[in-house]
GROMACS .gro file of C-alpha atoms in nm:
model
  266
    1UNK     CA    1   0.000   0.000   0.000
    2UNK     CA    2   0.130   0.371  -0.073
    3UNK     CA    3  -0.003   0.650   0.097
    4UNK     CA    4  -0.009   0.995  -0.076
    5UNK     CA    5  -0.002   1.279   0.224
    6UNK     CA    6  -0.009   1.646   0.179
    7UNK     CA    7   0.260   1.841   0.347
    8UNK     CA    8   0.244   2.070   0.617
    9UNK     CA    9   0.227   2.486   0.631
   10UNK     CA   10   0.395   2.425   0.996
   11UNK     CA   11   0.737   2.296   0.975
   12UNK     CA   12   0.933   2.216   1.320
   13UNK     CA   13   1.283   2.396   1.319
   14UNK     CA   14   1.586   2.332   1.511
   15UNK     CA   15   1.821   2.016   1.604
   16UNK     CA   16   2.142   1.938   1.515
   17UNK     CA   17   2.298   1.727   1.232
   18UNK     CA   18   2.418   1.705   0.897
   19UNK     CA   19   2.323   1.977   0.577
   20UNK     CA   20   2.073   1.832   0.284
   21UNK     CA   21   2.237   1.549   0.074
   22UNK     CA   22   2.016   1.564  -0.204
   23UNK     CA   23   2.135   1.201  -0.355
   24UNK     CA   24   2.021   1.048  -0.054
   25UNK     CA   25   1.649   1.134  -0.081
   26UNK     CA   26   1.390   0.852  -0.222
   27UNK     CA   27   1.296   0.884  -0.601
   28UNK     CA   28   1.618   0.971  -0.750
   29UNK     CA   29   1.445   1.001  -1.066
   30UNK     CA   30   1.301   1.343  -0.926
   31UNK     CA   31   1.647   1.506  -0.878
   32UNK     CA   32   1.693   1.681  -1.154
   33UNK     CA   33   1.371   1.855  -1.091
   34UNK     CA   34   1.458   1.878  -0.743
   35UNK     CA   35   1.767   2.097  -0.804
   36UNK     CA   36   1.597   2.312  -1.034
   37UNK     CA   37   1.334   2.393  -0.780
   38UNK     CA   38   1.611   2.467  -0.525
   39UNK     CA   39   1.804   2.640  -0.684
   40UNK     CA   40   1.559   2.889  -0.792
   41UNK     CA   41   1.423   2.897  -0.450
   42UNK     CA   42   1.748   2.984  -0.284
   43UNK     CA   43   1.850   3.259  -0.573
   44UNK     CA   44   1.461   3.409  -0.533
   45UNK     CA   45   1.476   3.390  -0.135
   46UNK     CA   46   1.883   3.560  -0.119
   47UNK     CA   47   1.778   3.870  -0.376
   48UNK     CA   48   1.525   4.089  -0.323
   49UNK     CA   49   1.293   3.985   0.031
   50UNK     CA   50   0.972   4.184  -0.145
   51UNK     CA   51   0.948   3.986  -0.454
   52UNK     CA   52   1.021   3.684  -0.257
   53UNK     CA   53   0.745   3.713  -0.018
   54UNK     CA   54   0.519   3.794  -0.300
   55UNK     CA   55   0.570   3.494  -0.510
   56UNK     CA   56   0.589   3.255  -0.177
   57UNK     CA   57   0.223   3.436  -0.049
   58UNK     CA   58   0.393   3.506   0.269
   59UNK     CA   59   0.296   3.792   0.528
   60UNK     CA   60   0.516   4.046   0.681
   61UNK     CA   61   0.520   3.818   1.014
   62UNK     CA   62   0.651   3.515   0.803
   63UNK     CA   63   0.930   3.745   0.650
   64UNK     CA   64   1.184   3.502   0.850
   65UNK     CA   65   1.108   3.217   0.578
   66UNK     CA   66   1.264   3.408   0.340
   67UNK     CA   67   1.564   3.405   0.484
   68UNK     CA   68   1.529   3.049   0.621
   69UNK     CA   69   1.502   2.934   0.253
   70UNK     CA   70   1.817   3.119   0.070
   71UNK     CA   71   1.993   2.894   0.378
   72UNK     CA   72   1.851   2.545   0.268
   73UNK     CA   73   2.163   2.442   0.072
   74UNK     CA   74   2.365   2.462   0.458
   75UNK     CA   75   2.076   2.398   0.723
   76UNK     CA   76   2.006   2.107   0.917
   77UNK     CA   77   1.829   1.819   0.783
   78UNK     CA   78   1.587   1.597   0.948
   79UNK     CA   79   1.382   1.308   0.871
   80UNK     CA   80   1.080   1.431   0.684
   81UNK     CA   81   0.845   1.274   0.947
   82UNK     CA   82   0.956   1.445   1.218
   83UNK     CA   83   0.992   1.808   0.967
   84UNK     CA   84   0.637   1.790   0.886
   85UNK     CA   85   0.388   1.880   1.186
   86UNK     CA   86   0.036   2.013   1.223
   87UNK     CA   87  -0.303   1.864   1.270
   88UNK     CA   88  -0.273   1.610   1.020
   89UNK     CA   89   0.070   1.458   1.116
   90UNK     CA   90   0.002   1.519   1.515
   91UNK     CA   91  -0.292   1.273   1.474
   92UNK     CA   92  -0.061   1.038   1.272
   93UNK     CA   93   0.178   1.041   1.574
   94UNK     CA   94   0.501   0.916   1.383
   95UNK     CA   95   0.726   0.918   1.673
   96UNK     CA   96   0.516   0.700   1.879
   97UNK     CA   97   0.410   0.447   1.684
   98UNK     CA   98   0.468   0.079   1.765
   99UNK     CA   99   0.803  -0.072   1.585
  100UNK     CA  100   0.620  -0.248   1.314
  101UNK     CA  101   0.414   0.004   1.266
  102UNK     CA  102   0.639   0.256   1.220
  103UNK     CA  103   0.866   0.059   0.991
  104UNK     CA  104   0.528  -0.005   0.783
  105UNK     CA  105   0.504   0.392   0.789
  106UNK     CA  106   0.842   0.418   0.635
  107UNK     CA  107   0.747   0.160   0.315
  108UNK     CA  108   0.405   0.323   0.238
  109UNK     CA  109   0.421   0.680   0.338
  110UNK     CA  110   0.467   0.970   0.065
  111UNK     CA  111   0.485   1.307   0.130
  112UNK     CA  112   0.403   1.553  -0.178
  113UNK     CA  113   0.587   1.854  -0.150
  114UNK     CA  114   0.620   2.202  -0.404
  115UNK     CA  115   1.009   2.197  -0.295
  116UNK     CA  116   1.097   1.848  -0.302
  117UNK     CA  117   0.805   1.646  -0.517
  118UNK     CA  118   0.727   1.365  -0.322
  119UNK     CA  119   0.945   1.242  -0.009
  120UNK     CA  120   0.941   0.927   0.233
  121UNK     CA  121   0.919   1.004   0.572
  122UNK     CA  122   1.229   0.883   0.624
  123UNK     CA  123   1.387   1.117   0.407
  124UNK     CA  124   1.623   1.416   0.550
  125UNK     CA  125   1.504   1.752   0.431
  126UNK     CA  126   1.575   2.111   0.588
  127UNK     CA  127   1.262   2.303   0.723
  128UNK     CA  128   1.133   2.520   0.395
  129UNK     CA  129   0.859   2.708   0.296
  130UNK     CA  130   0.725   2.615  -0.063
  131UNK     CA  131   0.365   2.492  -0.155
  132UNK     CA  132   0.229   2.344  -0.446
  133UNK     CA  133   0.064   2.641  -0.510
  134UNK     CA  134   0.356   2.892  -0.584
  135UNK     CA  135   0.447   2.995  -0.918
  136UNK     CA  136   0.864   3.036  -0.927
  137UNK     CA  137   0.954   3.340  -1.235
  138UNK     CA  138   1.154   3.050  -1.401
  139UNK     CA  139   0.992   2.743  -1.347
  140UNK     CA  140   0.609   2.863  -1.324
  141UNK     CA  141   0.303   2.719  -1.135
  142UNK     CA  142   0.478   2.411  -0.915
  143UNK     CA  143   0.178   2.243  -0.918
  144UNK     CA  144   0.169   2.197  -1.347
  145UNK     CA  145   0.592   2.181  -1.324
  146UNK     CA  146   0.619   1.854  -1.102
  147UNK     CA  147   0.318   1.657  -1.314
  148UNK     CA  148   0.603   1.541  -1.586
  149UNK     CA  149   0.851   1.433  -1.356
  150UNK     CA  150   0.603   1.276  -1.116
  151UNK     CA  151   0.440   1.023  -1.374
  152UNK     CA  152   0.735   0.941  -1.492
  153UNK     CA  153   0.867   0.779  -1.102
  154UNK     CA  154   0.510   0.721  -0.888
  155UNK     CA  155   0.329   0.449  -1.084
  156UNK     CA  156   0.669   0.216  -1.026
  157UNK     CA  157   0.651   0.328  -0.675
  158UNK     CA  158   0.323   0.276  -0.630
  159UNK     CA  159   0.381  -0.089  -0.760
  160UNK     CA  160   0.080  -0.312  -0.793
  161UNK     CA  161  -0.124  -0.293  -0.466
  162UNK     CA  162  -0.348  -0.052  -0.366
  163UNK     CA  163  -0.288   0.338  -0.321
  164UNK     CA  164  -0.421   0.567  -0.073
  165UNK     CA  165  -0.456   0.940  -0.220
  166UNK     CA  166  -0.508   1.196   0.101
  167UNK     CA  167  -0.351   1.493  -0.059
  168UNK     CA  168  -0.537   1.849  -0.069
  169UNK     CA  169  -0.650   1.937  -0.407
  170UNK     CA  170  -0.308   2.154  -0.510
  171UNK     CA  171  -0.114   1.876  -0.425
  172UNK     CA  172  -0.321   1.608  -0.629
  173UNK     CA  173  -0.267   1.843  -0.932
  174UNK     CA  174   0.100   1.690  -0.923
  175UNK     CA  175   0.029   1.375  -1.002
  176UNK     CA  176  -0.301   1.219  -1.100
  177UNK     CA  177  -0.289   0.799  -1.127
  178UNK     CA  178  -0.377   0.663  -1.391
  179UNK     CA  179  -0.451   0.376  -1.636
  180UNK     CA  180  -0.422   0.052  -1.434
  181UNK     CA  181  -0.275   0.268  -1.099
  182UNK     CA  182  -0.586   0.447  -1.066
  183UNK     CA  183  -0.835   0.143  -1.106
  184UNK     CA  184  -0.653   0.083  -0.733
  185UNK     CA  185  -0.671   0.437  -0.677
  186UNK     CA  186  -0.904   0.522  -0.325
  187UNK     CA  187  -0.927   0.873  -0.257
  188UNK     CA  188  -1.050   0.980   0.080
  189UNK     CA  189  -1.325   1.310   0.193
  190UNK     CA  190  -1.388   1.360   0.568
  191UNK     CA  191  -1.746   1.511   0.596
  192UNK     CA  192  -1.817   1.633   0.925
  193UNK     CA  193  -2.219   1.512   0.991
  194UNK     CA  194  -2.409   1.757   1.246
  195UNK     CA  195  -2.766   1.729   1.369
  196UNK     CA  196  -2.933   2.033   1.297
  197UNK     CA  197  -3.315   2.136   1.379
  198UNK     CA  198  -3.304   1.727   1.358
  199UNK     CA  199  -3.197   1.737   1.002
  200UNK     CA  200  -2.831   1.590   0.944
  201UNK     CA  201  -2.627   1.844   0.756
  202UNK     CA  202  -2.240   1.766   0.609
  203UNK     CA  203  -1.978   1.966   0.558
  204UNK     CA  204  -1.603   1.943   0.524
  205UNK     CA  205  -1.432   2.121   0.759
  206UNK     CA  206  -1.063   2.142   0.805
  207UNK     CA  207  -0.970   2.047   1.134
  208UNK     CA  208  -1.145   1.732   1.107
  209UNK     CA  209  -1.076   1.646   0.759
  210UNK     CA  210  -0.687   1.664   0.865
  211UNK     CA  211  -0.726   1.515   1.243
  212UNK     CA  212  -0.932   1.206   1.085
  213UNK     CA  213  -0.679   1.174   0.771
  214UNK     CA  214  -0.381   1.167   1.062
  215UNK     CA  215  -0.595   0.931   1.297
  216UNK     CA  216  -0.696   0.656   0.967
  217UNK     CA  217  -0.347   0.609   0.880
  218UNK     CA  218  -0.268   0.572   1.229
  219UNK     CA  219  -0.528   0.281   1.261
  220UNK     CA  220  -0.446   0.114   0.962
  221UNK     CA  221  -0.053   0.095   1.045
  222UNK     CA  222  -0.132  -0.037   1.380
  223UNK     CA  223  -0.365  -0.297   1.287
  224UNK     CA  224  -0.123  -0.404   1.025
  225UNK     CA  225  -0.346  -0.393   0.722
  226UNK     CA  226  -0.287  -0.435   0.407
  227UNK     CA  227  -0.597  -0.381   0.190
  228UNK     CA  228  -0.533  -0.440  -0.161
  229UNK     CA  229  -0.788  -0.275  -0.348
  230UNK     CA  230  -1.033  -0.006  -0.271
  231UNK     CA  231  -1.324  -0.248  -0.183
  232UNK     CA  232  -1.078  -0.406   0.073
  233UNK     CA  233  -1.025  -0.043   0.227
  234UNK     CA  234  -1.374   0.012   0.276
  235UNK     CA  235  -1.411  -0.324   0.448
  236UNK     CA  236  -1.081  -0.222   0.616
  237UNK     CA  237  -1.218   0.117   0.745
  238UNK     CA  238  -1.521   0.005   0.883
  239UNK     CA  239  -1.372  -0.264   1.066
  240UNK     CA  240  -1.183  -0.021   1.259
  241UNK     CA  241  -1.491   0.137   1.329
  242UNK     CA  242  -1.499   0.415   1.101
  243UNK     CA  243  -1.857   0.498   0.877
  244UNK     CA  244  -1.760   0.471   0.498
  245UNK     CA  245  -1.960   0.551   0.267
  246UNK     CA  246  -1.795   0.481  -0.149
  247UNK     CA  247  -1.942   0.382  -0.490
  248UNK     CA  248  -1.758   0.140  -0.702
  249UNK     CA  249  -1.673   0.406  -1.021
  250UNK     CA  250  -1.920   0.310  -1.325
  251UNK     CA  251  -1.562   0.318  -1.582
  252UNK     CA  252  -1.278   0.107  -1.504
  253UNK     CA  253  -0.913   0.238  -1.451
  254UNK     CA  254  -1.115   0.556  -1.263
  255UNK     CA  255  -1.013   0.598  -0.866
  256UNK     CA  256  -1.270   0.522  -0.630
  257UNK     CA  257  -1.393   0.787  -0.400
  258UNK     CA  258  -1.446   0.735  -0.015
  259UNK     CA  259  -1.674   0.940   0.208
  260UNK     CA  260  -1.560   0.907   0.562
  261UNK     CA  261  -1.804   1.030   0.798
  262UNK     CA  262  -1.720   1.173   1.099
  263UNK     CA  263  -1.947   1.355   1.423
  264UNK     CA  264  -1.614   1.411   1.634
  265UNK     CA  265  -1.304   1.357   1.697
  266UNK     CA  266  -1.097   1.195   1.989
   0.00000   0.00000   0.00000
């Protein structure tokens, strides 16, 4: 099973250790695109701080990231998993997972990133600040630049069981499976359900849509499963006590789509 995870705004800074080695990091068929979106990066983020903020849709209080980026070539690197925080990835818990489950995390988790592509968790990557959505002067909209390099590595990485797209919209634009890879293609909606005036209303709402992506990979690495197809996930979920709701797609080679419905969140 591969898991497709957005990134996180929220990055956690600090440590000690070695710089990026950019050979190191999974999918070395990405690096050529890697270094181009670095090295742009850096030469935006050490010129002019204006312009940089403007194209990375940063605030005046976030004017530190600038800086933080034209460093990345000589900053401390960290496994991805423990780079990467926020709702999502606090839910997931990395760190405390059981042994097996964790070294199940480190075969099946991806992390799609506007920097880096796609990285496993167990990759060592400064902290940054680049999303999918930012359009570089040379290299244009991320999102549109990575979808060349990106089907031409994930379907062998996916390989031939079943893959688990959680990504955020901009982040799916990077890479959308196809063919064969997206007839075993689940992708996953939180809907928060609310009782209102005794009529049930849904919505999606981002706290829970995150918490409830973090918590279902949790569950599934801890029970050890390994659903092969998108019917098996369904079964899967709702073993684990979770309320699925998901339509087989009327065309084959389409990806399935999952409703998981949630009231709360513990």
């Amino acid at each position: 099973m591969l898991v497709l995870l957005p990134p996180s705004e929220g990055k956690a800074v600090g440590g000690s250790g070695a710089p990026l080695e950019p050979e190191t990091l999974s999918l070395p068929g990405l690096a050529e695109a890697r270094a181009a979106v670095l090295g742009e990066l850096v030469e935006l983020c050490a010129g002019d701080e204006t312009k940089a903020r403007e194209v990375l849709g940063l605030s005046e209080g976030l004017r530190g990231e600038v800086a933080k980026n034209a460093g990345l070539r000589s900053a401390v690197a960290r496994p991805a998993g423990e780079i990467y925080t926020g709702v999502l990835y606090d839910a997931l818990g990395l760190a405390d997972l059981p042994a097996a489950a964790r070294t199940r995390a480190e075969r099946s988790l991806m992390v799609f990133s506007g920097l880096w592509g796609a990285v496993r968790v167990t990759d060592r990557i400064p902290s940054y600040r680049c999303s999918m959505g930012v359009k570089l002067p040379g290299l244009g909209a991320l999102g549109a630049y990575w979808r060349e390099p990106m089907a031409a590595v994930l379907p062998a990485a996916a390989g031939d069981g079943l893959v688990l797209d959680l990504r955020s919209s901009a982040y799916a634009s990077a890479w959308k499976p196809k063919g064969e890879v997206a007839g075993r293609t689940a992708t996953v909606r939180v809907l928060h359900s609310q009782v209102v005036d005794g009529v049930e209303k849904r919505s999606v709402v981002s706290h829970f849509n995150k918490a409830t992506k973090g918590r279902l990979v949790r569950d599934l690495l801890v029970a050890g499963a390994v659903p092969a197809t998108p019917a098996e996930l369904v079964t899967t979920l709702r073993d684990l006590g979770y309320t699925v709701e998901a339509e087989a797609p009327a065309k084959p080679a389409k990806a399935w789509s999952l409703d998981v419905v949630v009231t709360q969140i513990h």
